[in-house]
mmCIF file of C-alpha atoms in Angstrom:
data_model
loop_
_atom_site.group_PDB
_atom_site.id
_atom_site.type_symbol
_atom_site.label_atom_id
_atom_site.label_comp_id
_atom_site.label_asym_id
_atom_site.label_seq_id
_atom_site.Cartn_x
_atom_site.Cartn_y
_atom_site.Cartn_z
ATOM 1 C CA MET K 1456 136.608 61.599 79.371
ATOM 2 C CA SER K 1457 135.967 59.522 82.508
ATOM 3 C CA LYS K 1458 133.159 61.847 83.645
ATOM 4 C CA TYR K 1459 131.319 61.248 80.365
ATOM 5 C CA PHE K 1460 131.786 57.482 80.821
ATOM 6 C CA ILE K 1461 130.321 57.619 84.354
ATOM 7 C CA SER K 1462 127.423 59.850 83.260
ATOM 8 C CA LEU K 1463 126.530 57.524 80.410
ATOM 9 C CA LEU K 1464 126.722 54.506 82.693
ATOM 10 C CA LEU K 1465 124.335 56.111 85.210
ATOM 11 C CA PHE K 1466 121.999 57.120 82.395
ATOM 12 C CA PHE K 1467 121.956 53.574 81.039
ATOM 13 C CA LEU K 1468 121.265 52.054 84.467
ATOM 14 C CA GLY K 1469 118.361 54.455 84.837
ATOM 15 C CA LEU K 1470 116.935 53.285 81.523
ATOM 16 C CA VAL K 1471 117.267 49.660 82.569
ATOM 17 C CA ALA K 1472 115.469 50.364 85.844
ATOM 18 C CA PHE K 1473 112.722 52.200 83.952
ATOM 19 C CA ALA K 1474 112.317 49.269 81.578
ATOM 20 C CA GLN K 1475 111.988 46.832 84.466
ATOM 21 C CA VAL K 1476 109.356 48.800 86.394
ATOM 22 C CA SER K 1477 107.375 49.967 83.366
ATOM 23 C CA LYS K 1478 106.631 46.458 82.082
ATOM 24 C CA PRO K 1479 104.267 44.313 84.152
ATOM 25 C CA VAL K 1480 105.593 40.882 85.009
ATOM 26 C CA ASP K 1481 103.171 38.014 84.522
ATOM 27 C CA LEU K 1482 104.048 35.723 87.427
ATOM 28 C CA ASN K 1483 100.956 33.610 86.796
ATOM 29 C CA PRO K 1484 100.767 33.007 83.055
ATOM 30 C CA LYS K 1485 97.461 31.793 81.689
ATOM 31 C CA ASP K 1486 96.973 28.104 81.171
ATOM 32 C CA SER K 1487 98.320 27.177 77.794
ATOM 33 C CA VAL K 1488 100.915 24.747 76.558
ATOM 34 C CA GLU K 1489 103.436 27.147 75.096
ATOM 35 C CA TYR K 1490 104.214 30.689 74.050
ATOM 36 C CA LYS K 1491 105.997 32.106 71.030
ATOM 37 C CA GLN K 1492 109.509 33.509 71.354
ATOM 38 C CA LYS K 1493 110.698 36.021 68.763
ATOM 39 C CA TYR K 1494 113.721 35.395 66.529
ATOM 40 C CA GLY K 1495 115.246 37.886 64.123
ATOM 41 C CA LEU K 1496 117.784 40.645 63.470
ATOM 42 C CA ARG K 1497 118.665 43.502 65.816
ATOM 43 C CA VAL K 1498 120.378 46.577 64.337
ATOM 44 C CA GLY K 1499 121.549 49.770 65.984
ATOM 45 C CA VAL K 1500 124.279 52.291 66.662
ATOM 46 C CA ASP K 1501 126.864 52.806 69.395
ATOM 47 C CA LEU K 1502 126.045 56.093 71.139
ATOM 48 C CA SER K 1503 129.408 56.609 72.845
ATOM 49 C CA ARG K 1504 131.329 57.496 69.689
ATOM 50 C CA PRO K 1505 129.033 60.304 68.426
ATOM 51 C CA ILE K 1506 128.938 61.703 71.982
ATOM 52 C CA LEU K 1507 132.752 61.692 72.202
ATOM 53 C CA SER K 1508 132.840 63.366 68.779
ATOM 54 C CA LEU K 1509 130.775 66.231 70.218
ATOM 55 C CA PHE K 1510 132.969 66.769 73.280
ATOM 56 C CA GLU K 1511 136.433 66.013 71.854
ATOM 57 C CA GLU K 1512 137.500 68.103 68.874
ATOM 58 C CA ASP K 1513 140.355 65.729 68.034
ATOM 59 C CA TYR K 1514 138.086 62.681 67.636
ATOM 60 C CA THR K 1515 135.331 61.548 65.254
ATOM 61 C CA GLY K 1516 133.784 58.093 65.157
ATOM 62 C CA LEU K 1517 130.745 56.021 64.292
ATOM 63 C CA GLU K 1518 129.939 52.353 64.927
ATOM 64 C CA LEU K 1519 126.994 50.291 63.682
ATOM 65 C CA VAL K 1520 126.033 47.164 65.620
ATOM 66 C CA ALA K 1521 123.942 44.114 64.727
ATOM 67 C CA ASP K 1522 123.140 40.665 66.028
ATOM 68 C CA TYR K 1523 121.044 37.750 64.832
ATOM 69 C CA ARG K 1524 119.338 35.344 67.196
ATOM 70 C CA LEU K 1525 120.457 31.917 66.052
ATOM 71 C CA LYS K 1526 119.223 29.946 69.070
ATOM 72 C CA GLU K 1527 117.356 30.806 72.240
ATOM 73 C CA ASN K 1528 120.504 32.021 74.030
ATOM 74 C CA LEU K 1529 122.984 32.313 71.145
ATOM 75 C CA PHE K 1530 123.462 35.399 68.967
ATOM 76 C CA ILE K 1531 125.765 35.974 65.985
ATOM 77 C CA THR K 1532 127.159 39.512 66.186
ATOM 78 C CA ALA K 1533 128.801 42.081 63.922
ATOM 79 C CA GLU K 1534 130.108 45.609 64.497
ATOM 80 C CA LEU K 1535 131.353 47.957 61.785
ATOM 81 C CA GLY K 1536 132.961 51.303 62.506
ATOM 82 C CA ASN K 1537 135.183 54.175 61.433
ATOM 83 C CA GLU K 1538 137.339 56.382 63.670
ATOM 84 C CA THR K 1539 139.764 59.289 63.367
ATOM 85 C CA ARG K 1540 141.877 60.588 66.250
ATOM 86 C CA THR K 1541 144.624 63.198 66.558
ATOM 87 C CA ASP K 1542 146.941 62.883 69.556
ATOM 88 C CA THR K 1543 150.213 64.247 70.937
ATOM 89 C CA GLU K 1544 152.972 62.319 72.694
ATOM 90 C CA GLY K 1545 155.635 64.007 74.762
ATOM 91 C CA VAL K 1546 157.915 64.067 77.777
ATOM 92 C CA GLY K 1547 156.798 66.377 80.563
ATOM 93 C CA SER K 1548 155.627 69.633 79.021
ATOM 94 C CA THR K 1549 157.569 69.041 75.792
ATOM 95 C CA ALA K 1550 155.489 67.679 72.880
ATOM 96 C CA LEU K 1551 157.681 65.296 70.876
ATOM 97 C CA TYR K 1552 155.266 64.492 68.063
ATOM 98 C CA ASN K 1553 151.681 64.937 66.924
ATOM 99 C CA TYR K 1554 149.921 62.351 64.767
ATOM 100 C CA THR K 1555 146.528 61.503 63.259
ATOM 101 C CA THR K 1556 145.162 57.964 62.851
ATOM 102 C CA SER K 1557 142.183 57.250 60.613
ATOM 103 C CA GLY K 1558 140.577 54.016 59.451
ATOM 104 C CA SER K 1559 137.809 51.443 59.595
ATOM 105 C CA TYR K 1560 137.278 48.170 61.413
ATOM 106 C CA ILE K 1561 134.958 45.174 61.588
ATOM 107 C CA LYS K 1562 134.263 42.810 64.496
ATOM 108 C CA LEU K 1563 132.587 39.417 64.089
ATOM 109 C CA GLY K 1564 131.658 36.955 66.807
ATOM 110 C CA PHE K 1565 128.938 35.697 69.123
ATOM 111 C CA ASP K 1566 127.114 36.447 72.385
ATOM 112 C CA HIS K 1567 125.729 33.847 74.790
ATOM 113 C CA ASN K 1568 122.858 34.918 77.057
ATOM 114 C CA THR K 1569 123.245 33.892 80.700
ATOM 115 C CA TYR K 1570 120.086 35.556 82.041
ATOM 116 C CA GLY K 1571 116.946 33.505 82.702
ATOM 117 C CA ASN K 1572 114.044 35.769 81.710
ATOM 118 C CA TRP K 1573 110.668 35.711 83.395
ATOM 119 C CA TYR K 1574 107.692 34.780 81.273
ATOM 120 C CA GLY K 1575 107.438 37.198 78.339
ATOM 121 C CA GLU K 1576 110.580 39.139 79.322
ATOM 122 C CA GLN K 1577 113.294 39.857 76.744
ATOM 123 C CA ASN K 1578 116.403 41.129 78.558
ATOM 124 C CA PHE K 1579 119.910 39.740 78.188
ATOM 125 C CA ILE K 1580 123.141 39.500 80.175
ATOM 126 C CA THR K 1581 125.739 38.111 77.804
ATOM 127 C CA ILE K 1582 129.277 36.881 77.530
ATOM 128 C CA GLY K 1583 130.862 36.582 74.111
ATOM 129 C CA GLY K 1584 133.879 36.880 71.876
ATOM 130 C CA ARG K 1585 134.934 38.816 68.782
ATOM 131 C CA TYR K 1586 137.581 38.621 66.099
ATOM 132 C CA ALA K 1587 138.378 42.138 64.891
ATOM 133 C CA PHE K 1588 140.283 43.518 61.911
ATOM 134 C CA SER K 1589 141.226 47.133 61.206
ATOM 135 C CA SER K 1590 142.635 48.883 58.141
ATOM 136 C CA PHE K 1591 143.988 52.399 58.707
ATOM 137 C CA SER K 1592 146.636 55.032 58.064
ATOM 138 C CA GLN K 1593 148.740 57.289 60.292
ATOM 139 C CA THR K 1594 149.964 60.778 59.509
ATOM 140 C CA LEU K 1595 152.889 62.175 61.479
ATOM 141 C CA ASN K 1596 151.850 65.835 61.510
ATOM 142 C CA ASN K 1597 154.962 67.234 63.229
ATOM 143 C CA TYR K 1598 157.772 65.954 65.407
ATOM 144 C CA ARG K 1599 161.002 66.964 67.116
ATOM 145 C CA ILE K 1600 164.404 65.490 66.340
ATOM 146 C CA PHE K 1601 167.561 65.532 68.430
ATOM 147 C CA ASN K 1602 170.021 68.250 67.401
ATOM 148 C CA SER K 1603 173.585 67.587 68.529
ATOM 149 C CA ASN K 1604 174.728 71.066 67.479
ATOM 150 C CA ARG K 1605 173.468 73.187 70.408
ATOM 151 C CA PHE K 1606 176.142 75.896 70.434
ATOM 152 C CA PHE K 1607 173.730 78.700 69.537
ATOM 153 C CA ASN K 1608 170.701 77.248 71.356
ATOM 154 C CA PRO K 1609 171.846 75.211 74.370
ATOM 155 C CA GLU K 1610 168.410 75.363 76.059
ATOM 156 C CA ASP K 1611 166.576 73.459 73.327
ATOM 157 C CA PHE K 1612 168.155 70.196 72.178
ATOM 158 C CA THR K 1613 165.407 69.396 69.626
ATOM 159 C CA GLU K 1614 164.172 71.060 66.496
ATOM 160 C CA LEU K 1615 160.612 70.913 65.195
ATOM 161 C CA VAL K 1616 159.853 69.300 61.810
ATOM 162 C CA THR K 1617 156.474 70.402 60.449
ATOM 163 C CA THR K 1618 156.373 68.480 57.162
ATOM 164 C CA PRO K 1619 153.619 65.817 57.469
ATOM 165 C CA GLU K 1620 154.578 62.226 56.707
ATOM 166 C CA GLU K 1621 151.928 59.585 55.970
ATOM 167 C CA PHE K 1622 152.087 55.852 56.693
ATOM 168 C CA ASP K 1623 149.253 54.086 54.893
ATOM 169 C CA GLY K 1624 148.215 50.508 54.190
ATOM 170 C CA LEU K 1625 148.428 49.607 57.905
ATOM 171 C CA THR K 1626 146.451 46.705 59.382
ATOM 172 C CA ALA K 1627 145.839 45.155 62.790
ATOM 173 C CA SER K 1628 143.840 42.266 64.220
ATOM 174 C CA TRP K 1629 142.822 41.359 67.747
ATOM 175 C CA LEU K 1630 140.531 39.184 69.890
ATOM 176 C CA GLU K 1631 137.945 40.505 72.340
ATOM 177 C CA LEU K 1632 136.252 39.093 75.422
ATOM 178 C CA VAL K 1633 132.897 40.883 75.708
ATOM 179 C CA LEU K 1634 130.656 41.247 78.764
ATOM 180 C CA GLY K 1635 127.384 43.011 78.080
ATOM 181 C CA MET K 1636 123.726 43.500 78.791
ATOM 182 C CA LYS K 1637 120.668 44.588 76.820
ATOM 183 C CA ALA K 1638 117.330 45.734 78.230
ATOM 184 C CA GLU K 1639 114.108 46.111 76.268
ATOM 185 C CA LEU K 1640 112.954 49.686 76.912
ATOM 186 C CA PHE K 1641 109.902 49.539 74.695
ATOM 187 C CA ASN K 1642 108.512 47.004 72.266
ATOM 188 C CA ASN K 1643 111.533 45.812 70.181
ATOM 189 C CA VAL K 1644 113.670 48.812 71.276
ATOM 190 C CA TYR K 1645 116.785 47.906 73.291
ATOM 191 C CA ALA K 1646 119.475 49.801 75.200
ATOM 192 C CA GLY K 1647 122.785 47.997 75.578
ATOM 193 C CA ILE K 1648 126.159 48.342 77.250
ATOM 194 C CA SER K 1649 129.309 46.255 76.916
ATOM 195 C CA ILE K 1650 132.852 46.171 78.284
ATOM 196 C CA ARG K 1651 135.616 44.623 76.150
ATOM 197 C CA LEU K 1652 139.008 43.189 77.033
ATOM 198 C CA ALA K 1653 141.047 43.045 73.824
ATOM 199 C CA TYR K 1654 144.264 41.206 72.982
ATOM 200 C CA LEU K 1655 146.237 42.522 70.010
ATOM 201 C CA VAL K 1656 147.340 39.670 67.726
ATOM 202 C CA THR K 1657 148.969 41.649 64.895
ATOM 203 C CA GLY K 1658 149.654 45.322 64.262
ATOM 204 C CA ARG K 1659 152.154 46.662 66.787
ATOM 205 C CA ASN K 1660 154.746 47.334 64.043
ATOM 206 C CA GLU K 1661 157.402 48.235 66.588
ATOM 207 C CA ASN K 1662 160.266 47.705 64.137
ATOM 208 C CA THR K 1663 159.040 50.375 61.719
ATOM 209 C CA ARG K 1664 160.076 54.022 61.755
ATOM 210 C CA PHE K 1665 156.755 55.047 63.320
ATOM 211 C CA PRO K 1666 154.926 52.242 65.207
ATOM 212 C CA ASN K 1667 151.162 52.055 65.598
ATOM 213 C CA LEU K 1668 150.198 54.102 68.658
ATOM 214 C CA TRP K 1669 146.408 54.074 68.279
ATOM 215 C CA ILE K 1670 144.280 51.626 66.262
ATOM 216 C CA PRO K 1671 140.656 52.300 65.212
ATOM 217 C CA GLY K 1672 138.372 49.938 67.091
ATOM 218 C CA PHE K 1673 141.129 48.841 69.488
ATOM 219 C CA ASN K 1674 142.089 52.210 71.023
ATOM 220 C CA LYS K 1675 145.525 53.083 72.402
ATOM 221 C CA VAL K 1676 148.438 50.660 72.033
ATOM 222 C CA THR K 1677 150.447 50.656 75.261
ATOM 223 C CA ASP K 1678 154.165 49.938 75.640
ATOM 224 C CA GLY K 1679 155.037 46.389 76.620
ATOM 225 C CA SER K 1680 151.448 45.093 76.514
ATOM 226 C CA ASN K 1681 149.107 43.651 73.896
ATOM 227 C CA PHE K 1682 145.997 44.229 76.003
ATOM 228 C CA GLY K 1683 143.448 46.998 75.604
ATOM 229 C CA ILE K 1684 140.053 47.922 77.074
ATOM 230 C CA GLY K 1685 137.001 49.294 75.305
ATOM 231 C CA TYR K 1686 133.284 49.835 75.826
ATOM 232 C CA ASN K 1687 130.143 50.828 73.992
ATOM 233 C CA TYR K 1688 126.593 52.022 74.661
ATOM 234 C CA SER K 1689 124.073 51.054 72.025
ATOM 235 C CA ILE K 1690 120.497 51.733 71.080
ATOM 236 C CA SER K 1691 119.021 49.154 68.724
ATOM 237 C CA TYR K 1692 115.800 47.925 67.154
ATOM 238 C CA PHE K 1693 114.811 44.279 66.915
ATOM 239 C CA ILE K 1694 113.265 43.143 63.604
ATOM 240 C CA PRO K 1695 111.200 39.990 64.257
ATOM 241 C CA LEU K 1696 111.464 37.512 61.404
ATOM 242 C CA TYR K 1697 109.734 34.489 62.875
ATOM 243 C CA LYS K 1698 108.667 32.916 66.159
ATOM 244 C CA LYS K 1699 109.511 29.660 67.857
ATOM 245 C CA ALA K 1700 107.383 27.895 70.385
ATOM 246 C CA LYS K 1701 108.809 27.462 73.848
ATOM 247 C CA LYS K 1702 107.104 25.452 76.563
ATOM 248 C CA LYS K 1703 106.167 27.429 79.639
ATOM 249 C CA GLN K 1704 107.207 24.560 81.847
ATOM 250 C CA GLU K 1705 110.838 25.126 80.854
ATOM 251 C CA ASN K 1706 110.487 28.831 81.648
ATOM 252 C CA ALA K 1707 108.877 28.142 85.019
ATOM 253 C CA GLU K 1708 111.798 25.927 85.953
ATOM 254 C CA LYS K 1709 114.184 28.766 85.206
ATOM 255 C CA GLU K 1710 112.148 31.152 87.388
ATOM 256 C CA SER K 1711 112.218 28.729 90.306
ATOM 257 C CA GLN K 1712 116.019 28.458 90.016
#
């Protein structure tokens, strides 16, 4: 999985470099008082989940992304997704249980742009936050139980149970710190990447018969920690709704800094 992550990262950086060199930079804007900056809605899809679905037979997922430009450097964001994963936990070469988790999630929050664009440029380096909620179910496909009667089979102290058992109506919530960037490849077409540090608020369910081991949108739940890490690669289209005037003098000051 890591090799796909690295390949996608290199591919994205190549797109960003292409976007920077393919668009001429107007370092000497024509004399006028102001220019119009576009405001509107950007919608797209996370590319990493469909790609993982192609390469990993035990995973399927899809995530839609959107943000709305509220102020010059402030965006309201939303992400909606669905994931299904089958995994096996074990000790050494012995598989103790196999389970499938399936469900949907939503993430709401904001992004703040920290990048000072040149005149006419529309790229973003952002820091933001999300509140996320997931509703899902887990199916225990098979598992091994300890068998104290080993007289006839002393080598194997467990027996396999193959009757599936479902745990539904499960929920989880968490907070995310998001670091990301978006580059305009073509007119109104953006490529984006983000890294997320998540903190699980509710949903460990450690006191139940089968605790939550993997949560859609959050990823794997680790023992003794509420933290998780995620990422996404997005392609999106910006829908301009209106324009706001911005004085060039303000932009020139940013360039000089």
